[in-house]
Amino acid sequence: MSVDLNLTEADRRLMDMLYETRPPVALYIHIDLPDDEISAIEEAFRERFQFSDVVKRATNYNLSGKPLREALKDHCQNIPKRDYDPFYFVAVVDKDWKKAGVIIVTLDNGQDDEICCIDQIRVSPVQEAGSFLVGLQFNRLKWWDYSFNLDTVSCIPCHPSRLTAFLTRKP
């Protein structure tokens, strides 16, 4: 089953206006990519929107060769600065990101009101990932609306040992 992530023109204009007050989603690169390729990723995210920053390179975006846990650690350390969306970040883990897509991580997928449930999904193409993130940020979509349609969903409650296993596994 496919989820329609296309926005009407009126939705796009409203989101363009509202998005100026929303922080971008942090972007982490876990592979060796040249700067122009990283710029192409950022451009692919904003392709369907007029505003400039759907995603923005995290201050410490270059995590080449490092596990996803490093992005989580950096993201959590930067939440108080309010430079990036506190609930989501994006990780690029494949050189062929145009085909393989990107990983979107949420710090709370909303599955349980009592615990934080970290989750990840791989979304391709990147333009669809951008639409998904914008939908999440404006509460037009819920994490489960999308992730139930994918085979790669994994929800790990925030118990330290299980969280470490989740973040260190290969995507």
PDB file of C-alpha atoms in Angstrom:
ATOM      1  CA  MET A   1       0.000   0.000   0.000  1.00  0.00           C
ATOM      2  CA  SER A   2       1.314   3.418  -0.926  1.00  0.00           C
ATOM      3  CA  VAL A   3       0.799   6.590   1.077  1.00  0.00           C
ATOM      4  CA  ASP A   4       0.104   9.688  -1.013  1.00  0.00           C
ATOM      5  CA  LEU A   5       2.570  12.332   0.172  1.00  0.00           C
ATOM      6  CA  ASN A   6       1.766  14.930  -2.477  1.00  0.00           C
ATOM      7  CA  LEU A   7       0.613  18.327  -1.252  1.00  0.00           C
ATOM      8  CA  THR A   8      -1.923  20.623  -2.843  1.00  0.00           C
ATOM      9  CA  GLU A   9      -0.714  24.022  -3.987  1.00  0.00           C
ATOM     10  CA  ALA A  10      -2.584  25.664  -1.094  1.00  0.00           C
ATOM     11  CA  ASP A  11      -0.870  23.290   1.372  1.00  0.00           C
ATOM     12  CA  ARG A  12       2.502  24.129  -0.146  1.00  0.00           C
ATOM     13  CA  ARG A  13       1.946  27.880   0.201  1.00  0.00           C
ATOM     14  CA  LEU A  14       0.799  27.478   3.808  1.00  0.00           C
ATOM     15  CA  MET A  15       3.728  25.251   4.624  1.00  0.00           C
ATOM     16  CA  ASP A  16       6.146  27.632   2.953  1.00  0.00           C
ATOM     17  CA  MET A  17       4.865  30.398   5.211  1.00  0.00           C
ATOM     18  CA  LEU A  18       4.790  28.262   8.363  1.00  0.00           C
ATOM     19  CA  TYR A  19       8.075  26.521   7.717  1.00  0.00           C
ATOM     20  CA  GLU A  20      10.000  29.740   8.133  1.00  0.00           C
ATOM     21  CA  THR A  21       9.364  29.369  11.867  1.00  0.00           C
ATOM     22  CA  ARG A  22      10.227  25.639  12.025  1.00  0.00           C
ATOM     23  CA  PRO A  23      13.787  24.401  12.555  1.00  0.00           C
ATOM     24  CA  PRO A  24      15.251  22.227   9.812  1.00  0.00           C
ATOM     25  CA  VAL A  25      15.902  18.529  10.310  1.00  0.00           C
ATOM     26  CA  ALA A  26      19.563  17.715  11.013  1.00  0.00           C
ATOM     27  CA  LEU A  27      21.408  15.887   8.233  1.00  0.00           C
ATOM     28  CA  TYR A  28      24.249  13.473   9.015  1.00  0.00           C
ATOM     29  CA  ILE A  29      26.511  11.857   6.429  1.00  0.00           C
ATOM     30  CA  HIS A  30      27.895   8.436   7.408  1.00  0.00           C
ATOM     31  CA  ILE A  31      29.845   7.815   4.201  1.00  0.00           C
ATOM     32  CA  ASP A  32      32.547   9.665   2.335  1.00  0.00           C
ATOM     33  CA  LEU A  33      30.825  12.071  -0.061  1.00  0.00           C
ATOM     34  CA  PRO A  34      32.133  15.208  -1.771  1.00  0.00           C
ATOM     35  CA  ASP A  35      30.577  18.532  -0.806  1.00  0.00           C
ATOM     36  CA  ASP A  36      28.708  18.889  -4.123  1.00  0.00           C
ATOM     37  CA  GLU A  37      27.017  15.506  -3.544  1.00  0.00           C
ATOM     38  CA  ILE A  38      25.910  16.575  -0.050  1.00  0.00           C
ATOM     39  CA  SER A  39      24.521  19.779  -1.562  1.00  0.00           C
ATOM     40  CA  ALA A  40      22.606  17.624  -4.066  1.00  0.00           C
ATOM     41  CA  ILE A  41      21.044  15.700  -1.159  1.00  0.00           C
ATOM     42  CA  GLU A  42      19.935  18.942   0.488  1.00  0.00           C
ATOM     43  CA  GLU A  43      18.527  20.151  -2.832  1.00  0.00           C
ATOM     44  CA  ALA A  44      16.611  16.885  -3.342  1.00  0.00           C
ATOM     45  CA  PHE A  45      14.913  17.369   0.031  1.00  0.00           C
ATOM     46  CA  ARG A  46      13.717  20.865  -0.860  1.00  0.00           C
ATOM     47  CA  GLU A  47      12.750  20.040  -4.444  1.00  0.00           C
ATOM     48  CA  ARG A  48       8.991  19.983  -3.741  1.00  0.00           C
ATOM     49  CA  PHE A  49       8.987  23.087  -1.529  1.00  0.00           C
ATOM     50  CA  GLN A  50       9.715  26.784  -1.836  1.00  0.00           C
ATOM     51  CA  PHE A  51      11.395  27.174   1.556  1.00  0.00           C
ATOM     52  CA  SER A  52      15.094  26.552   1.772  1.00  0.00           C
ATOM     53  CA  ASP A  53      15.806  24.289   4.711  1.00  0.00           C
ATOM     54  CA  VAL A  54      13.852  21.045   4.967  1.00  0.00           C
ATOM     55  CA  VAL A  55      17.137  19.508   6.095  1.00  0.00           C
ATOM     56  CA  LYS A  56      20.340  21.237   7.042  1.00  0.00           C
ATOM     57  CA  ARG A  57      23.758  19.780   7.682  1.00  0.00           C
ATOM     58  CA  ALA A  58      24.219  19.244  11.382  1.00  0.00           C
ATOM     59  CA  THR A  59      27.118  21.163  12.872  1.00  0.00           C
ATOM     60  CA  ASN A  60      29.032  17.866  13.097  1.00  0.00           C
ATOM     61  CA  TYR A  61      27.455  16.335   9.984  1.00  0.00           C
ATOM     62  CA  ASN A  62      30.511  14.404   8.769  1.00  0.00           C
ATOM     63  CA  LEU A  63      30.277  11.035  10.514  1.00  0.00           C
ATOM     64  CA  SER A  64      31.895   9.028   7.744  1.00  0.00           C
ATOM     65  CA  GLY A  65      32.511   5.469   8.874  1.00  0.00           C
ATOM     66  CA  LYS A  66      30.799   6.016  12.230  1.00  0.00           C
ATOM     67  CA  PRO A  67      27.665   4.198  13.457  1.00  0.00           C
ATOM     68  CA  LEU A  68      24.217   5.731  13.665  1.00  0.00           C
ATOM     69  CA  ARG A  69      24.684   6.015  17.444  1.00  0.00           C
ATOM     70  CA  GLU A  70      27.086   8.940  16.832  1.00  0.00           C
ATOM     71  CA  ALA A  71      24.381  10.878  15.000  1.00  0.00           C
ATOM     72  CA  LEU A  72      21.957  10.229  17.853  1.00  0.00           C
ATOM     73  CA  LYS A  73      24.524  11.377  20.405  1.00  0.00           C
ATOM     74  CA  ASP A  74      25.280  14.566  18.467  1.00  0.00           C
ATOM     75  CA  HIS A  75      21.609  15.249  17.825  1.00  0.00           C
ATOM     76  CA  CYS A  76      20.680  14.894  21.501  1.00  0.00           C
ATOM     77  CA  GLN A  77      23.541  17.170  22.559  1.00  0.00           C
ATOM     78  CA  ASN A  78      22.316  19.857  20.169  1.00  0.00           C
ATOM     79  CA  ILE A  79      18.606  19.785  21.084  1.00  0.00           C
ATOM     80  CA  PRO A  80      18.965  22.569  23.705  1.00  0.00           C
ATOM     81  CA  LYS A  81      20.413  24.900  21.048  1.00  0.00           C
ATOM     82  CA  ARG A  82      17.157  24.641  19.063  1.00  0.00           C
ATOM     83  CA  ASP A  83      18.987  24.804  15.754  1.00  0.00           C
ATOM     84  CA  TYR A  84      17.349  21.606  14.472  1.00  0.00           C
ATOM     85  CA  ASP A  85      14.079  19.751  14.859  1.00  0.00           C
ATOM     86  CA  PRO A  86      14.325  17.927  18.212  1.00  0.00           C
ATOM     87  CA  PHE A  87      12.392  14.807  17.159  1.00  0.00           C
ATOM     88  CA  TYR A  88      13.891  13.828  13.799  1.00  0.00           C
ATOM     89  CA  PHE A  89      17.186  13.560  11.981  1.00  0.00           C
ATOM     90  CA  VAL A  90      18.303  12.142   8.639  1.00  0.00           C
ATOM     91  CA  ALA A  91      21.261   9.856   7.998  1.00  0.00           C
ATOM     92  CA  VAL A  92      22.807   9.127   4.607  1.00  0.00           C
ATOM     93  CA  VAL A  93      24.463   5.715   4.755  1.00  0.00           C
ATOM     94  CA  ASP A  94      24.731   4.669   1.081  1.00  0.00           C
ATOM     95  CA  LYS A  95      26.882   6.186  -1.649  1.00  0.00           C
ATOM     96  CA  ASP A  96      24.036   5.449  -4.054  1.00  0.00           C
ATOM     97  CA  TRP A  97      21.583   7.513  -1.979  1.00  0.00           C
ATOM     98  CA  LYS A  98      19.473   8.354  -5.031  1.00  0.00           C
ATOM     99  CA  LYS A  99      18.527   4.688  -5.366  1.00  0.00           C
ATOM    100  CA  ALA A 100      18.856   3.446  -1.762  1.00  0.00           C
ATOM    101  CA  GLY A 101      17.283   6.490  -0.120  1.00  0.00           C
ATOM    102  CA  VAL A 102      18.032   7.865   3.321  1.00  0.00           C
ATOM    103  CA  ILE A 103      17.291   6.840   6.877  1.00  0.00           C
ATOM    104  CA  ILE A 104      14.953   9.007   8.916  1.00  0.00           C
ATOM    105  CA  VAL A 105      15.229   8.570  12.674  1.00  0.00           C
ATOM    106  CA  THR A 106      12.625   9.706  15.181  1.00  0.00           C
ATOM    107  CA  LEU A 107      13.314   9.992  18.881  1.00  0.00           C
ATOM    108  CA  ASP A 108       9.683   9.174  19.643  1.00  0.00           C
ATOM    109  CA  ASN A 109       7.418   7.387  17.190  1.00  0.00           C
ATOM    110  CA  GLY A 110       4.305   7.938  19.318  1.00  0.00           C
ATOM    111  CA  GLN A 111       3.671   4.220  19.794  1.00  0.00           C
ATOM    112  CA  ASP A 112       3.638   4.431  23.592  1.00  0.00           C
ATOM    113  CA  ASP A 113       2.731   7.397  25.788  1.00  0.00           C
ATOM    114  CA  GLU A 114       4.810   6.042  28.682  1.00  0.00           C
ATOM    115  CA  ILE A 115       8.175   5.556  26.988  1.00  0.00           C
ATOM    116  CA  CYS A 116      10.222   7.159  24.270  1.00  0.00           C
ATOM    117  CA  CYS A 117      10.394   4.783  21.330  1.00  0.00           C
ATOM    118  CA  ILE A 118      13.223   5.453  18.891  1.00  0.00           C
ATOM    119  CA  ASP A 119      12.503   4.247  15.383  1.00  0.00           C
ATOM    120  CA  GLN A 120      13.979   4.437  11.912  1.00  0.00           C
ATOM    121  CA  ILE A 121      12.753   4.007   8.375  1.00  0.00           C
ATOM    122  CA  ARG A 122      14.475   4.057   5.032  1.00  0.00           C
ATOM    123  CA  VAL A 123      12.734   6.293   2.514  1.00  0.00           C
ATOM    124  CA  SER A 124      13.395   6.531  -1.193  1.00  0.00           C
ATOM    125  CA  PRO A 125      13.434   8.671  -3.235  1.00  0.00           C
ATOM    126  CA  VAL A 126      14.802  11.535  -1.178  1.00  0.00           C
ATOM    127  CA  GLN A 127      12.080  13.891  -2.446  1.00  0.00           C
ATOM    128  CA  GLU A 128       9.506  11.606  -0.787  1.00  0.00           C
ATOM    129  CA  ALA A 129      11.542  11.716   2.424  1.00  0.00           C
ATOM    130  CA  GLY A 130      11.327  15.504   2.328  1.00  0.00           C
ATOM    131  CA  SER A 131       7.543  15.397   1.939  1.00  0.00           C
ATOM    132  CA  PHE A 132       7.299  12.883   4.772  1.00  0.00           C
ATOM    133  CA  LEU A 133       9.377  15.054   7.128  1.00  0.00           C
ATOM    134  CA  VAL A 134       7.352  18.162   6.361  1.00  0.00           C
ATOM    135  CA  GLY A 135       4.134  16.204   6.933  1.00  0.00           C
ATOM    136  CA  LEU A 136       5.431  15.010  10.302  1.00  0.00           C
ATOM    137  CA  GLN A 137       6.515  18.464  11.380  1.00  0.00           C
ATOM    138  CA  PHE A 138       3.095  19.920  10.651  1.00  0.00           C
ATOM    139  CA  ASN A 139       1.194  16.997  12.161  1.00  0.00           C
ATOM    140  CA  ARG A 140      -0.350  16.149   8.794  1.00  0.00           C
ATOM    141  CA  LEU A 141       1.167  12.670   9.082  1.00  0.00           C
ATOM    142  CA  LYS A 142       1.934  10.433  12.004  1.00  0.00           C
ATOM    143  CA  TRP A 143       4.999   8.200  12.067  1.00  0.00           C
ATOM    144  CA  TRP A 144       2.875   5.052  12.054  1.00  0.00           C
ATOM    145  CA  ASP A 145       0.852   6.213   9.055  1.00  0.00           C
ATOM    146  CA  TYR A 146       3.952   5.722   6.984  1.00  0.00           C
ATOM    147  CA  SER A 147       6.046   3.154   8.783  1.00  0.00           C
ATOM    148  CA  PHE A 148       3.302   0.519   8.854  1.00  0.00           C
ATOM    149  CA  ASN A 149       3.639   0.346   5.088  1.00  0.00           C
ATOM    150  CA  LEU A 150       7.340  -0.506   5.194  1.00  0.00           C
ATOM    151  CA  ASP A 151       9.178  -3.718   5.937  1.00  0.00           C
ATOM    152  CA  THR A 152      12.114  -1.996   7.631  1.00  0.00           C
ATOM    153  CA  VAL A 153      10.391  -0.673  10.740  1.00  0.00           C
ATOM    154  CA  SER A 154      12.070  -1.341  14.058  1.00  0.00           C
ATOM    155  CA  CYS A 155      10.958   0.130  17.326  1.00  0.00           C
ATOM    156  CA  ILE A 156      13.237  -0.172  20.308  1.00  0.00           C
ATOM    157  CA  PRO A 157      12.109   1.256  23.648  1.00  0.00           C
ATOM    158  CA  CYS A 158      14.684   3.474  25.306  1.00  0.00           C
ATOM    159  CA  HIS A 159      16.244   0.792  27.489  1.00  0.00           C
ATOM    160  CA  PRO A 160      20.014   1.475  27.261  1.00  0.00           C
ATOM    161  CA  SER A 161      21.189  -1.998  26.194  1.00  0.00           C
ATOM    162  CA  ARG A 162      18.544  -2.408  23.491  1.00  0.00           C
ATOM    163  CA  LEU A 163      18.995   1.174  22.311  1.00  0.00           C
ATOM    164  CA  THR A 164      22.741   0.617  21.896  1.00  0.00           C
ATOM    165  CA  ALA A 165      22.097  -2.532  19.868  1.00  0.00           C
ATOM    166  CA  PHE A 166      19.637  -0.645  17.659  1.00  0.00           C
ATOM    167  CA  LEU A 167      21.991   2.245  17.000  1.00  0.00           C
ATOM    168  CA  THR A 168      25.080   0.150  16.289  1.00  0.00           C
ATOM    169  CA  ARG A 169      23.513  -2.250  13.827  1.00  0.00           C
ATOM    170  CA  LYS A 170      24.113  -1.750  10.144  1.00  0.00           C
ATOM    171  CA  PRO A 171      21.160  -0.211   8.281  1.00  0.00           C
TER     172      PRO A 171
END
